[in-house]
PDB file of C-alpha atoms in Angstrom:
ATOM      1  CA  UNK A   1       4.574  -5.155  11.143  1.00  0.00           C
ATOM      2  CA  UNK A   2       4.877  -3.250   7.771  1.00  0.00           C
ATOM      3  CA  UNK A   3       6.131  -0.358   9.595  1.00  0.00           C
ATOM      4  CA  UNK A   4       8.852  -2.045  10.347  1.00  0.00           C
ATOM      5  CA  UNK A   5       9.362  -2.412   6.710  1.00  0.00           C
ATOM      6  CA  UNK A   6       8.562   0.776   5.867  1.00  0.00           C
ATOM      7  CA  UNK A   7      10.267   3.137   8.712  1.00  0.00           C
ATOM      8  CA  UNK A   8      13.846   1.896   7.099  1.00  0.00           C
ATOM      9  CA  UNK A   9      13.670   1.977   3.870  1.00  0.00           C
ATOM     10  CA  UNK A  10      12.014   5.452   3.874  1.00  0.00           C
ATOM     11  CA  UNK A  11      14.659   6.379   6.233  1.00  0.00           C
ATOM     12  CA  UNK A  12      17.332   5.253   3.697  1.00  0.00           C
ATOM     13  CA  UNK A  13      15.343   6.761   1.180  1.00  0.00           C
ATOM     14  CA  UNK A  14      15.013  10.758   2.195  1.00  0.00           C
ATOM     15  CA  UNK A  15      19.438   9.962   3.654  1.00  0.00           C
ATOM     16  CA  UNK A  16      20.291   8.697   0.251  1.00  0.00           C
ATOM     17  CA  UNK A  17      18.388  11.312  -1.670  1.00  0.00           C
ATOM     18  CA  UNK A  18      19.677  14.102   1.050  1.00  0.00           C
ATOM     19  CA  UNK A  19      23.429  12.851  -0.306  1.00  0.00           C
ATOM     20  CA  UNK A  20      22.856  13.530  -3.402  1.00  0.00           C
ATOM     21  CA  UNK A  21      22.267  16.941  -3.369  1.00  0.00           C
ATOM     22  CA  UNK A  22      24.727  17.192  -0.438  1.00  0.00           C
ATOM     23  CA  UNK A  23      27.790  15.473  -1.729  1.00  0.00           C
ATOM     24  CA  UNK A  24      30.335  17.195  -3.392  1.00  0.00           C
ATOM     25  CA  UNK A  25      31.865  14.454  -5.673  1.00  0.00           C
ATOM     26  CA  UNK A  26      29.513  13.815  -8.389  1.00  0.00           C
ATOM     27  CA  UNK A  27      30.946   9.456  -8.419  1.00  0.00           C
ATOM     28  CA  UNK A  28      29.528   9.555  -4.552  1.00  0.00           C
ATOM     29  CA  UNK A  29      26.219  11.307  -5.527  1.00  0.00           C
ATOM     30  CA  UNK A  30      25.700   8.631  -8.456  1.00  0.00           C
ATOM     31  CA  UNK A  31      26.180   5.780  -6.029  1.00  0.00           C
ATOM     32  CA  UNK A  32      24.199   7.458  -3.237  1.00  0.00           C
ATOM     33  CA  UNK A  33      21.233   7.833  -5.975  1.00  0.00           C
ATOM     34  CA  UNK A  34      21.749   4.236  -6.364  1.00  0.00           C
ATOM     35  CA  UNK A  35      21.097   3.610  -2.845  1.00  0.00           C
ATOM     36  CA  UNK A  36      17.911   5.609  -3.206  1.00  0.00           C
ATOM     37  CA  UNK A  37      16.654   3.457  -5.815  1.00  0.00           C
ATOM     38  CA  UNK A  38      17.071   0.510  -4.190  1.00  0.00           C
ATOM     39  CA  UNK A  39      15.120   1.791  -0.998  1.00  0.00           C
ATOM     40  CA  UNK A  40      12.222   2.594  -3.187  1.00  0.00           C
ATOM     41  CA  UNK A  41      12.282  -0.842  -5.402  1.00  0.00           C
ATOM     42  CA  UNK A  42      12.087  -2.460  -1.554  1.00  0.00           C
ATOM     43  CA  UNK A  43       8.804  -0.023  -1.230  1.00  0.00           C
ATOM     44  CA  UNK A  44       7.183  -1.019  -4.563  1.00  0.00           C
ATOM     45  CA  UNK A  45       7.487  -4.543  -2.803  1.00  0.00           C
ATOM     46  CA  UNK A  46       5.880  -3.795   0.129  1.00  0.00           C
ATOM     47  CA  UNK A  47       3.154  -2.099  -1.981  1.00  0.00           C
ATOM     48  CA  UNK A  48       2.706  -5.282  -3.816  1.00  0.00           C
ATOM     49  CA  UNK A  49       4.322  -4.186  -7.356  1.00  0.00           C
ATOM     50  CA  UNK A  50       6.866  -6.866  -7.599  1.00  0.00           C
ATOM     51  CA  UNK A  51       7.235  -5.657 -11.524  1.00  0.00           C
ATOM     52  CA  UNK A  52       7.979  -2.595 -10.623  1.00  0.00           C
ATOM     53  CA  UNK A  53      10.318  -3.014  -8.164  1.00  0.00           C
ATOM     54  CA  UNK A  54      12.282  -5.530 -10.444  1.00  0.00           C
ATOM     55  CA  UNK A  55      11.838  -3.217 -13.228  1.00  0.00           C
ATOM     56  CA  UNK A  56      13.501  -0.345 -10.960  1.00  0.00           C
ATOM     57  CA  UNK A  57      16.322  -1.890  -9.853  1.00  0.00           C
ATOM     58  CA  UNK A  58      17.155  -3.367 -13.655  1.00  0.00           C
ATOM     59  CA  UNK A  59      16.124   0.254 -15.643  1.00  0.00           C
ATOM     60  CA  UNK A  60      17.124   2.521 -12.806  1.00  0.00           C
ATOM     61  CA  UNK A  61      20.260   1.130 -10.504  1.00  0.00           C
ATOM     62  CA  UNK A  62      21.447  -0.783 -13.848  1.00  0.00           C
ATOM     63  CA  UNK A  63      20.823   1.000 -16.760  1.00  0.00           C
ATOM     64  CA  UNK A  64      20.492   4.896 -15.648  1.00  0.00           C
ATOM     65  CA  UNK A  65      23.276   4.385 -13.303  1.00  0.00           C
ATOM     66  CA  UNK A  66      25.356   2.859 -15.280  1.00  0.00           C
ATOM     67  CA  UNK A  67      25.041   5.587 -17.622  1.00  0.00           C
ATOM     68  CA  UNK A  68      25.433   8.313 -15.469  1.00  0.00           C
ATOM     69  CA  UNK A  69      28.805   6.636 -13.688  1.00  0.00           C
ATOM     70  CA  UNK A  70      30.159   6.761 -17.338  1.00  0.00           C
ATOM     71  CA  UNK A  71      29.653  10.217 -18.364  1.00  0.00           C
ATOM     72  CA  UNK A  72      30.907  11.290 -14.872  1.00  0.00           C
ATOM     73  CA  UNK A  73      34.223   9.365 -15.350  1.00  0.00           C
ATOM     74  CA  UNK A  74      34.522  10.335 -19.267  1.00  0.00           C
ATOM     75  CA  UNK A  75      34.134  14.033 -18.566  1.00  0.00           C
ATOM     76  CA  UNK A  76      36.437  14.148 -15.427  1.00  0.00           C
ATOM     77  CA  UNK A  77      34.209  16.578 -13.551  1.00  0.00           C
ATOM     78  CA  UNK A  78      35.920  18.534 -10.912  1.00  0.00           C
ATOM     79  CA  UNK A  79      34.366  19.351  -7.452  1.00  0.00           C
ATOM     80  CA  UNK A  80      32.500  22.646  -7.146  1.00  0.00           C
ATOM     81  CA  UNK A  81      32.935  25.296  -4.643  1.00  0.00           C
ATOM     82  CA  UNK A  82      29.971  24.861  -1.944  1.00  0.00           C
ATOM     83  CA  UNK A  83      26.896  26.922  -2.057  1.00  0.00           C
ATOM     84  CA  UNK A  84      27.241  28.993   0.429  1.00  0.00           C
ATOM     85  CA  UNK A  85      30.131  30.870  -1.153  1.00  0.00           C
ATOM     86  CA  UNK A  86      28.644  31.474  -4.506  1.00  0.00           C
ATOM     87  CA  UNK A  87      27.741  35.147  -5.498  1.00  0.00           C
ATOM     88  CA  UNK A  88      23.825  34.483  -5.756  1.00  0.00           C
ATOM     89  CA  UNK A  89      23.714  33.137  -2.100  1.00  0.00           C
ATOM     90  CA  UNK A  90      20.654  35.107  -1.060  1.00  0.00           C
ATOM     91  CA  UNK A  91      18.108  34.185  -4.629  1.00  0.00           C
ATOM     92  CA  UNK A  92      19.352  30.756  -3.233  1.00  0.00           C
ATOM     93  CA  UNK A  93      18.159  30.900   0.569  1.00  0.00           C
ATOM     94  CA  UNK A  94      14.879  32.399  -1.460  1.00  0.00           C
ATOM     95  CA  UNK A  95      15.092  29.503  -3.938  1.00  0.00           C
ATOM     96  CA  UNK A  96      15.261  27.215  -0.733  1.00  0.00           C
ATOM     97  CA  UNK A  97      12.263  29.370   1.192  1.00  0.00           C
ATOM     98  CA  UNK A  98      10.197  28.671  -1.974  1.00  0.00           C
ATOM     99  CA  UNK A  99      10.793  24.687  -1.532  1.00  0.00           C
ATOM    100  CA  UNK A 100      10.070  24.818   1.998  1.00  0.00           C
ATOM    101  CA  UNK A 101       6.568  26.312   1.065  1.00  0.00           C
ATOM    102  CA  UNK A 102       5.796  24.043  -1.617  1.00  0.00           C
ATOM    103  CA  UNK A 103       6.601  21.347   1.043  1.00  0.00           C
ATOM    104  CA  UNK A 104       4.344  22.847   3.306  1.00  0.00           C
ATOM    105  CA  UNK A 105       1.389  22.899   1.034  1.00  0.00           C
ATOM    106  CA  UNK A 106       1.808  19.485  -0.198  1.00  0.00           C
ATOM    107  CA  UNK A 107       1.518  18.541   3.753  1.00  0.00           C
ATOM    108  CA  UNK A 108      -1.841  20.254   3.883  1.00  0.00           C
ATOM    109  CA  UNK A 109      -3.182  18.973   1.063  1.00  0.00           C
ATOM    110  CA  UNK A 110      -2.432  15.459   2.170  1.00  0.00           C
ATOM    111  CA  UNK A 111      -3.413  16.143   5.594  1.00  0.00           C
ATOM    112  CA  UNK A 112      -6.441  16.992   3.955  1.00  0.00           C
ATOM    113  CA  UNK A 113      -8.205  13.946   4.077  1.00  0.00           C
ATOM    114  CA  UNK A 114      -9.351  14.141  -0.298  1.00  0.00           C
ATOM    115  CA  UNK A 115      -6.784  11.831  -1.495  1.00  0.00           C
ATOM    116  CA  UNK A 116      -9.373   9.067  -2.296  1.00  0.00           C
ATOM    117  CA  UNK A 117     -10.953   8.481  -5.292  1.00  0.00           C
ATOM    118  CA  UNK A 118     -13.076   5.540  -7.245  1.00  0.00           C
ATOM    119  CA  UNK A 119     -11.917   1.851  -6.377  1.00  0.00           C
ATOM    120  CA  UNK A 120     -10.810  -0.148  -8.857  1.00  0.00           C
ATOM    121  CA  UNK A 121     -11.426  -4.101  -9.162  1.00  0.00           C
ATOM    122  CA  UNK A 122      -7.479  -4.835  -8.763  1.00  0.00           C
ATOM    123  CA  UNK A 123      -7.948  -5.964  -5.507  1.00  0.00           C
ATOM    124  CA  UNK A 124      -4.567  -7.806  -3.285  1.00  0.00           C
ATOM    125  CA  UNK A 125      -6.238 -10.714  -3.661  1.00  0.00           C
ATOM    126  CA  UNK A 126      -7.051 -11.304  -7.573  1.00  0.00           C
ATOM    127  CA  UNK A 127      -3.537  -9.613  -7.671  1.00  0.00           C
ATOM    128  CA  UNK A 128      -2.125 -12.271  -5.398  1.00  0.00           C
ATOM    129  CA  UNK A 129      -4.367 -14.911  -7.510  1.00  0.00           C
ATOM    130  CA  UNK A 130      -3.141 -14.079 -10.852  1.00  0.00           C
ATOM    131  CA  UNK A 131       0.139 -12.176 -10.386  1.00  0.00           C
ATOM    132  CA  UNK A 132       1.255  -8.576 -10.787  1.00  0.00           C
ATOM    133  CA  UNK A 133       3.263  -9.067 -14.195  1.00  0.00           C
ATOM    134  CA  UNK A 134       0.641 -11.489 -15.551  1.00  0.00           C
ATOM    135  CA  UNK A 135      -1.854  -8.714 -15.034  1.00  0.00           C
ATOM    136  CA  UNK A 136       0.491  -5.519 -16.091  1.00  0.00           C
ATOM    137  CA  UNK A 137       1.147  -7.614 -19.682  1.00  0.00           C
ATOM    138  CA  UNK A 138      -1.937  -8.234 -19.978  1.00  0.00           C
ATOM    139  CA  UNK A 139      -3.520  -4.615 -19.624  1.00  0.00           C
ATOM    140  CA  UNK A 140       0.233  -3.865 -21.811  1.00  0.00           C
ATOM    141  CA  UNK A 141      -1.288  -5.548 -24.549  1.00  0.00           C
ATOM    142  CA  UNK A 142      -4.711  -4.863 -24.541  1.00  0.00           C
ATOM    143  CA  UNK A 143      -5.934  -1.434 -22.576  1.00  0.00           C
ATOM    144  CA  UNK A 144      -2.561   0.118 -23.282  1.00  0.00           C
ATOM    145  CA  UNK A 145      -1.467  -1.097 -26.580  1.00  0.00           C
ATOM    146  CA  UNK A 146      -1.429   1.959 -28.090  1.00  0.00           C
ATOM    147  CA  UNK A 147       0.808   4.003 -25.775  1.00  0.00           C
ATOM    148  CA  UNK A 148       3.240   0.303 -25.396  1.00  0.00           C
ATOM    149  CA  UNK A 149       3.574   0.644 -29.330  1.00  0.00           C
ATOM    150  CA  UNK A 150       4.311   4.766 -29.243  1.00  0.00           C
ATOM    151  CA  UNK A 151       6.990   4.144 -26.115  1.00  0.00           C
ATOM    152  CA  UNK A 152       8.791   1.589 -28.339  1.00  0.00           C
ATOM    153  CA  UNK A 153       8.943   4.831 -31.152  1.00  0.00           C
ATOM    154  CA  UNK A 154       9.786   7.464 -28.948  1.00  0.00           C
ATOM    155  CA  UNK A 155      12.918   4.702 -27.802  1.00  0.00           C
ATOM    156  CA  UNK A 156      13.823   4.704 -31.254  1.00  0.00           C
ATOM    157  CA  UNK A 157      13.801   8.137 -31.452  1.00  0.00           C
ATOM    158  CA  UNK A 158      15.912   8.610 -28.629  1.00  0.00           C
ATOM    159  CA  UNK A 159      18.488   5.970 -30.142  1.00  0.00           C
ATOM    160  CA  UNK A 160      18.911   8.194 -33.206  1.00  0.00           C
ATOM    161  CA  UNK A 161      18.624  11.478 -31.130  1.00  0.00           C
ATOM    162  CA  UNK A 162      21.877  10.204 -29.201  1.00  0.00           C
ATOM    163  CA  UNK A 163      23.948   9.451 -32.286  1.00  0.00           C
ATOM    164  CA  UNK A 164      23.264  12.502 -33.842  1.00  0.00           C
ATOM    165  CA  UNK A 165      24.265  14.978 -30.761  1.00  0.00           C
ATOM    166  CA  UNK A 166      27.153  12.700 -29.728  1.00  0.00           C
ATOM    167  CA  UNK A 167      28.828  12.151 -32.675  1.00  0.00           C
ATOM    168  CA  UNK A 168      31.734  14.359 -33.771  1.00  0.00           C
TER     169      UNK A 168
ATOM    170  CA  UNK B   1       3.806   1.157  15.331  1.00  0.00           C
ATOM    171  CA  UNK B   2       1.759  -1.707  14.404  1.00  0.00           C
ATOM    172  CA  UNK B   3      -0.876  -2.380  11.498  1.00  0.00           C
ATOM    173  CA  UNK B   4      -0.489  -1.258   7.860  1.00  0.00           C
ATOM    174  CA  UNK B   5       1.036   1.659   6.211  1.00  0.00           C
ATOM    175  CA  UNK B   6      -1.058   4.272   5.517  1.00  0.00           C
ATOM    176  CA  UNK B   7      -1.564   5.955   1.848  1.00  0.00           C
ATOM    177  CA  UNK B   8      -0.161   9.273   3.929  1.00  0.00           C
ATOM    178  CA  UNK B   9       2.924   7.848   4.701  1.00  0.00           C
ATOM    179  CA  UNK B  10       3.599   7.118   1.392  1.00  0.00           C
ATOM    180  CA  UNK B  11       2.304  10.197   0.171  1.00  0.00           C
ATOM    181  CA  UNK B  12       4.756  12.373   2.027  1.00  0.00           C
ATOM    182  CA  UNK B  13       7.295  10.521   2.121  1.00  0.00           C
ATOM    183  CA  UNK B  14       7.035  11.097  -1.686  1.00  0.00           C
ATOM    184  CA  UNK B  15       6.447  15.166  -1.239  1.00  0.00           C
ATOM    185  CA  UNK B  16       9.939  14.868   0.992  1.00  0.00           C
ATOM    186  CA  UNK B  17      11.950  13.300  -2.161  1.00  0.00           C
ATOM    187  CA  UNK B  18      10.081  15.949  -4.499  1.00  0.00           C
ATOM    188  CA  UNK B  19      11.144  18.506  -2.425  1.00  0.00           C
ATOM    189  CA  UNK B  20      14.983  16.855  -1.902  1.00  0.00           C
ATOM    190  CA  UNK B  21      14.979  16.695  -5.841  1.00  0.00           C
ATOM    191  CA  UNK B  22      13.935  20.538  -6.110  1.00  0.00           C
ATOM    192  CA  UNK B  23      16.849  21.735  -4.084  1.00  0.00           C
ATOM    193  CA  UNK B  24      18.987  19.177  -5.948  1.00  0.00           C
ATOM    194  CA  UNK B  25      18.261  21.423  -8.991  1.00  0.00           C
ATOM    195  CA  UNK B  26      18.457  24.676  -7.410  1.00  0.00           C
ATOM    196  CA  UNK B  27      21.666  24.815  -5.751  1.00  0.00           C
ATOM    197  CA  UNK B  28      23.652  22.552  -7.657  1.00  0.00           C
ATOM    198  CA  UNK B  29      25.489  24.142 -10.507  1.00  0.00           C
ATOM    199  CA  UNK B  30      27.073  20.868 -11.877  1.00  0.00           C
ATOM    200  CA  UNK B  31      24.396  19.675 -14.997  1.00  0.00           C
ATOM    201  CA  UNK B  32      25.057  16.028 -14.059  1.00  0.00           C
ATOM    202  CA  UNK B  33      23.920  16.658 -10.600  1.00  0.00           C
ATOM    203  CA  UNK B  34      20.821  18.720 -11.862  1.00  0.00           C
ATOM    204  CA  UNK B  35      20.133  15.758 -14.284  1.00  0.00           C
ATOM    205  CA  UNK B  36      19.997  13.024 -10.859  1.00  0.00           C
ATOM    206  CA  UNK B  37      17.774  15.940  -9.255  1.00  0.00           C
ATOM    207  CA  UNK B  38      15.479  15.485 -12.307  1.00  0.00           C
ATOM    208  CA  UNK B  39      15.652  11.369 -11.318  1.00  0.00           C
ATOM    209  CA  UNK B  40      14.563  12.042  -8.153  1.00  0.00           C
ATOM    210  CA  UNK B  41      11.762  13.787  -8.309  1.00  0.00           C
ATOM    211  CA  UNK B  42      10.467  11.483 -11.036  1.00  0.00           C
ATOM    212  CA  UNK B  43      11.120   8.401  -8.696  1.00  0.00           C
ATOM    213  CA  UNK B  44       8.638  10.617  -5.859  1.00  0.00           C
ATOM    214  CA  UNK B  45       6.391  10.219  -8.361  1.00  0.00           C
ATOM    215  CA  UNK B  46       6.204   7.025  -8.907  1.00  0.00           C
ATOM    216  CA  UNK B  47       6.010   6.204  -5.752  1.00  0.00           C
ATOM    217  CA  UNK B  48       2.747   8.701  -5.348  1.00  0.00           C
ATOM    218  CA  UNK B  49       1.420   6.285  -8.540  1.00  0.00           C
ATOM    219  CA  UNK B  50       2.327   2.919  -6.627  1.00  0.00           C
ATOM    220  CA  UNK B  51       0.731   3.847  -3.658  1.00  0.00           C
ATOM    221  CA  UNK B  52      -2.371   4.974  -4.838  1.00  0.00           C
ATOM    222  CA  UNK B  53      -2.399   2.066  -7.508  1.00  0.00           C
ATOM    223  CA  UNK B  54      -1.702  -0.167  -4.350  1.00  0.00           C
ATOM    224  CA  UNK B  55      -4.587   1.819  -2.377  1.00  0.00           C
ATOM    225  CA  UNK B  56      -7.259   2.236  -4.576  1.00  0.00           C
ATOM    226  CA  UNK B  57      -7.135  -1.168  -6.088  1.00  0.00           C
ATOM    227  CA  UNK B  58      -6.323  -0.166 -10.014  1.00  0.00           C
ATOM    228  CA  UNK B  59      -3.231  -1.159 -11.935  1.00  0.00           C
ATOM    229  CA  UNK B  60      -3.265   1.943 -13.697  1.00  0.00           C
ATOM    230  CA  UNK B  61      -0.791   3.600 -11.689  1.00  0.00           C
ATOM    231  CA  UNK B  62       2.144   0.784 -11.964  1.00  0.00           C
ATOM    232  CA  UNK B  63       1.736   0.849 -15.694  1.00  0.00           C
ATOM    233  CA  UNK B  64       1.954   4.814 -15.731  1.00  0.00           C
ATOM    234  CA  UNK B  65       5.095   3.953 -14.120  1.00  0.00           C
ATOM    235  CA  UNK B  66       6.268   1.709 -16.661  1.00  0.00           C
ATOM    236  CA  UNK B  67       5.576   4.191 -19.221  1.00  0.00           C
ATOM    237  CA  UNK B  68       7.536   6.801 -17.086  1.00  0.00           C
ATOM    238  CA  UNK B  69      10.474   4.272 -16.609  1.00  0.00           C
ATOM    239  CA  UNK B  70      10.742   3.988 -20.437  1.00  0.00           C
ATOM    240  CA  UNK B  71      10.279   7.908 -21.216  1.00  0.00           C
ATOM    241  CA  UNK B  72      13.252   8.023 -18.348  1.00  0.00           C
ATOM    242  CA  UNK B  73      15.468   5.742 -20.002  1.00  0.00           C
ATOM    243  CA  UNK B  74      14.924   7.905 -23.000  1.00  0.00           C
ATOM    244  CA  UNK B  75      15.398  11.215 -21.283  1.00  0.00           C
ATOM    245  CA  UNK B  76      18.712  10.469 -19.835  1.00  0.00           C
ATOM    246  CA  UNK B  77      20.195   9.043 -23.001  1.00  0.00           C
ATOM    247  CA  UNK B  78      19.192  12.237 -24.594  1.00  0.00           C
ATOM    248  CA  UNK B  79      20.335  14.345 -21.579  1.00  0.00           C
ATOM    249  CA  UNK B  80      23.548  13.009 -21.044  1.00  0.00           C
ATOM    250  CA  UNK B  81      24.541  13.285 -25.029  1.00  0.00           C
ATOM    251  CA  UNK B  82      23.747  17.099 -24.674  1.00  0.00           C
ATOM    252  CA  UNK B  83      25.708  17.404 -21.676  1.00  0.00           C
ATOM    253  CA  UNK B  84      28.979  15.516 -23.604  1.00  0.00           C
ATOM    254  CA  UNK B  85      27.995  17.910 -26.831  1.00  0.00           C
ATOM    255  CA  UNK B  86      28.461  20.949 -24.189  1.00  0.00           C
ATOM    256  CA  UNK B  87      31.503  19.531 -22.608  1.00  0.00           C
ATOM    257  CA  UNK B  88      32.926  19.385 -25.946  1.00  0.00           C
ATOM    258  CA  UNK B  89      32.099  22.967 -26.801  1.00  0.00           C
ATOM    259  CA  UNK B  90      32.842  24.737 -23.287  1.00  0.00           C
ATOM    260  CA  UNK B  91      34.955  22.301 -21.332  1.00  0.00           C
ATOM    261  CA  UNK B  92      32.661  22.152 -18.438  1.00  0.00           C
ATOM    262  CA  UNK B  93      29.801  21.287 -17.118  1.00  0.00           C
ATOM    263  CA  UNK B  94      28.648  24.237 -15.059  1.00  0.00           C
ATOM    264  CA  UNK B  95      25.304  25.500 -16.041  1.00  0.00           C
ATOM    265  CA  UNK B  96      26.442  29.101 -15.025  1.00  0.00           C
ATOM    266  CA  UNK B  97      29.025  28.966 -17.807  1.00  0.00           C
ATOM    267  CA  UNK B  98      26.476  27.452 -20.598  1.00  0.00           C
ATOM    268  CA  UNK B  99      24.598  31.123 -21.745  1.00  0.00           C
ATOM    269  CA  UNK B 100      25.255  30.136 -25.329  1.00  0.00           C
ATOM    270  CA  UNK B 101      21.393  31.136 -26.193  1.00  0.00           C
ATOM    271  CA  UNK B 102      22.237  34.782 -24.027  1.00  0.00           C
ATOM    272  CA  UNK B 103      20.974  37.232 -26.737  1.00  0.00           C
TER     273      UNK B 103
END
């Protein structure tokens, strides 16, 4: 049954995230990112992070989206020529070669049968018991506290950092 | 096609979208495009932390996440301010044209 689930959205995932790189108008590759997003937030579900998957679709489609769609209608980017007709054509097919390797040995490695490590006590069913944002706050504000407090900071920071470099 | 996922699945299905975001930021030349590259190969991440959070029983990796989610929101405030400083200097957003640290 979860395949079901899963074959889809993963399939909506890799066409979405092909699109972006694909497109050439930079509005279509924002929305097409958007429908990446989505297809992973659908994921989290299925892996049982409901908080994440809300938390992606608010921070992600909304906010970073959002964001991006602005700058790419204040800036009134123009269409670039395709790849294939650009000067450094052949460091690009070796750029490309390079990718194809590194996708290679990530398929080996995972093949490999080592990606398991130490159990944790988290399992679905004390998540299911308590609930996946009762327990993320609660290891927020005890376990974590320390990098919770330093994220709100660097935030801060970046506030600042934007009004310096965009202002005039 | 019946029974659970596997952790595999996820796992390459994740390597797939790191690899997608790779070539984003190789043959693109347009810095907005790189920048959603960038997004995409930090959202194959996360979903190599959810589904080892999910598999090995530990909420650790959904509140790495988090914590990547936030840094994200602050990386592309930051990002996209530098990209509207450069537009203002050069009139474009072509990384090819932006050398302005060439020696």
């Amino acid at each position: 049954m979860e395949w079901l689930v899963f074959a889809p959205l993963a399939a909506m995932a890799l066409a979405t995230a092909l699109l972006v790189v694909i497109l050439r108008n930079p509005i279509y590759c924002a929305l097409s990112l958007v429908g990446t997003f989505f297809a992973l937030s659908g994921l989290y579900l299925l892996l049982q992070a409901q908080f994440i998957a809300v938390v992606q679709v608010i921070v992600y489609a909304g906010a970073i989206m959002v964001l991006f769609l602005f700058v790419i209608m204040l800036l009134d980017v123009g269409h670039e020529p395709p790849p294939w007709l650009r000067r450094d054509a052949p460091r690009l097919a070796l750029g490309i070669g390079l990718v194809a390797l590194l996708l290679l040995e990530l398929a080996v490695a995972i093949g490999s049968k080592v990606s398991h490590g130490v159990r944790g006590s988290y399992t679905s069913e004390l998540v299911n018991a308590v609930g996946n944002t009762q327990l993320i706050g609660r290891l927020l504000f005890t376990d974590f506290v320390i990098p919770f407090e330093i994220t709100s900071v660097i935030l801060l920071i970046a506030i600042v950092g934007v009004m310096v470099l965009a202002r005039r | 096609m019946t029974g659970t996922v596997p952790l595999n699945a996820y796992l390459i299905l994740s390597a797939a979208l790191f690899a997608i975001g790779v070539i984003g930021v190789l043959i693109r030349r347009n810095a907005l495009i790189i920048f959603m590259a960038i997004e995409l190969m930090l959202n194959a991440v996360n979903l190599s932390f959810v589904a080892f959070s999910r598999f090995l029983a530990s909420m650790d990796g959904q509140i790495i996440v988090f914590f990547v989610m936030a840094v994200a929101a602050a990386e592309v405030a930051l990002g996209l301010a530098i990209i509207i400083a450069l537009y203002r200097n050069k009139e474009s957003v072509n990384v090819d044209e932006i050398n302005l640290l060439r020696g």
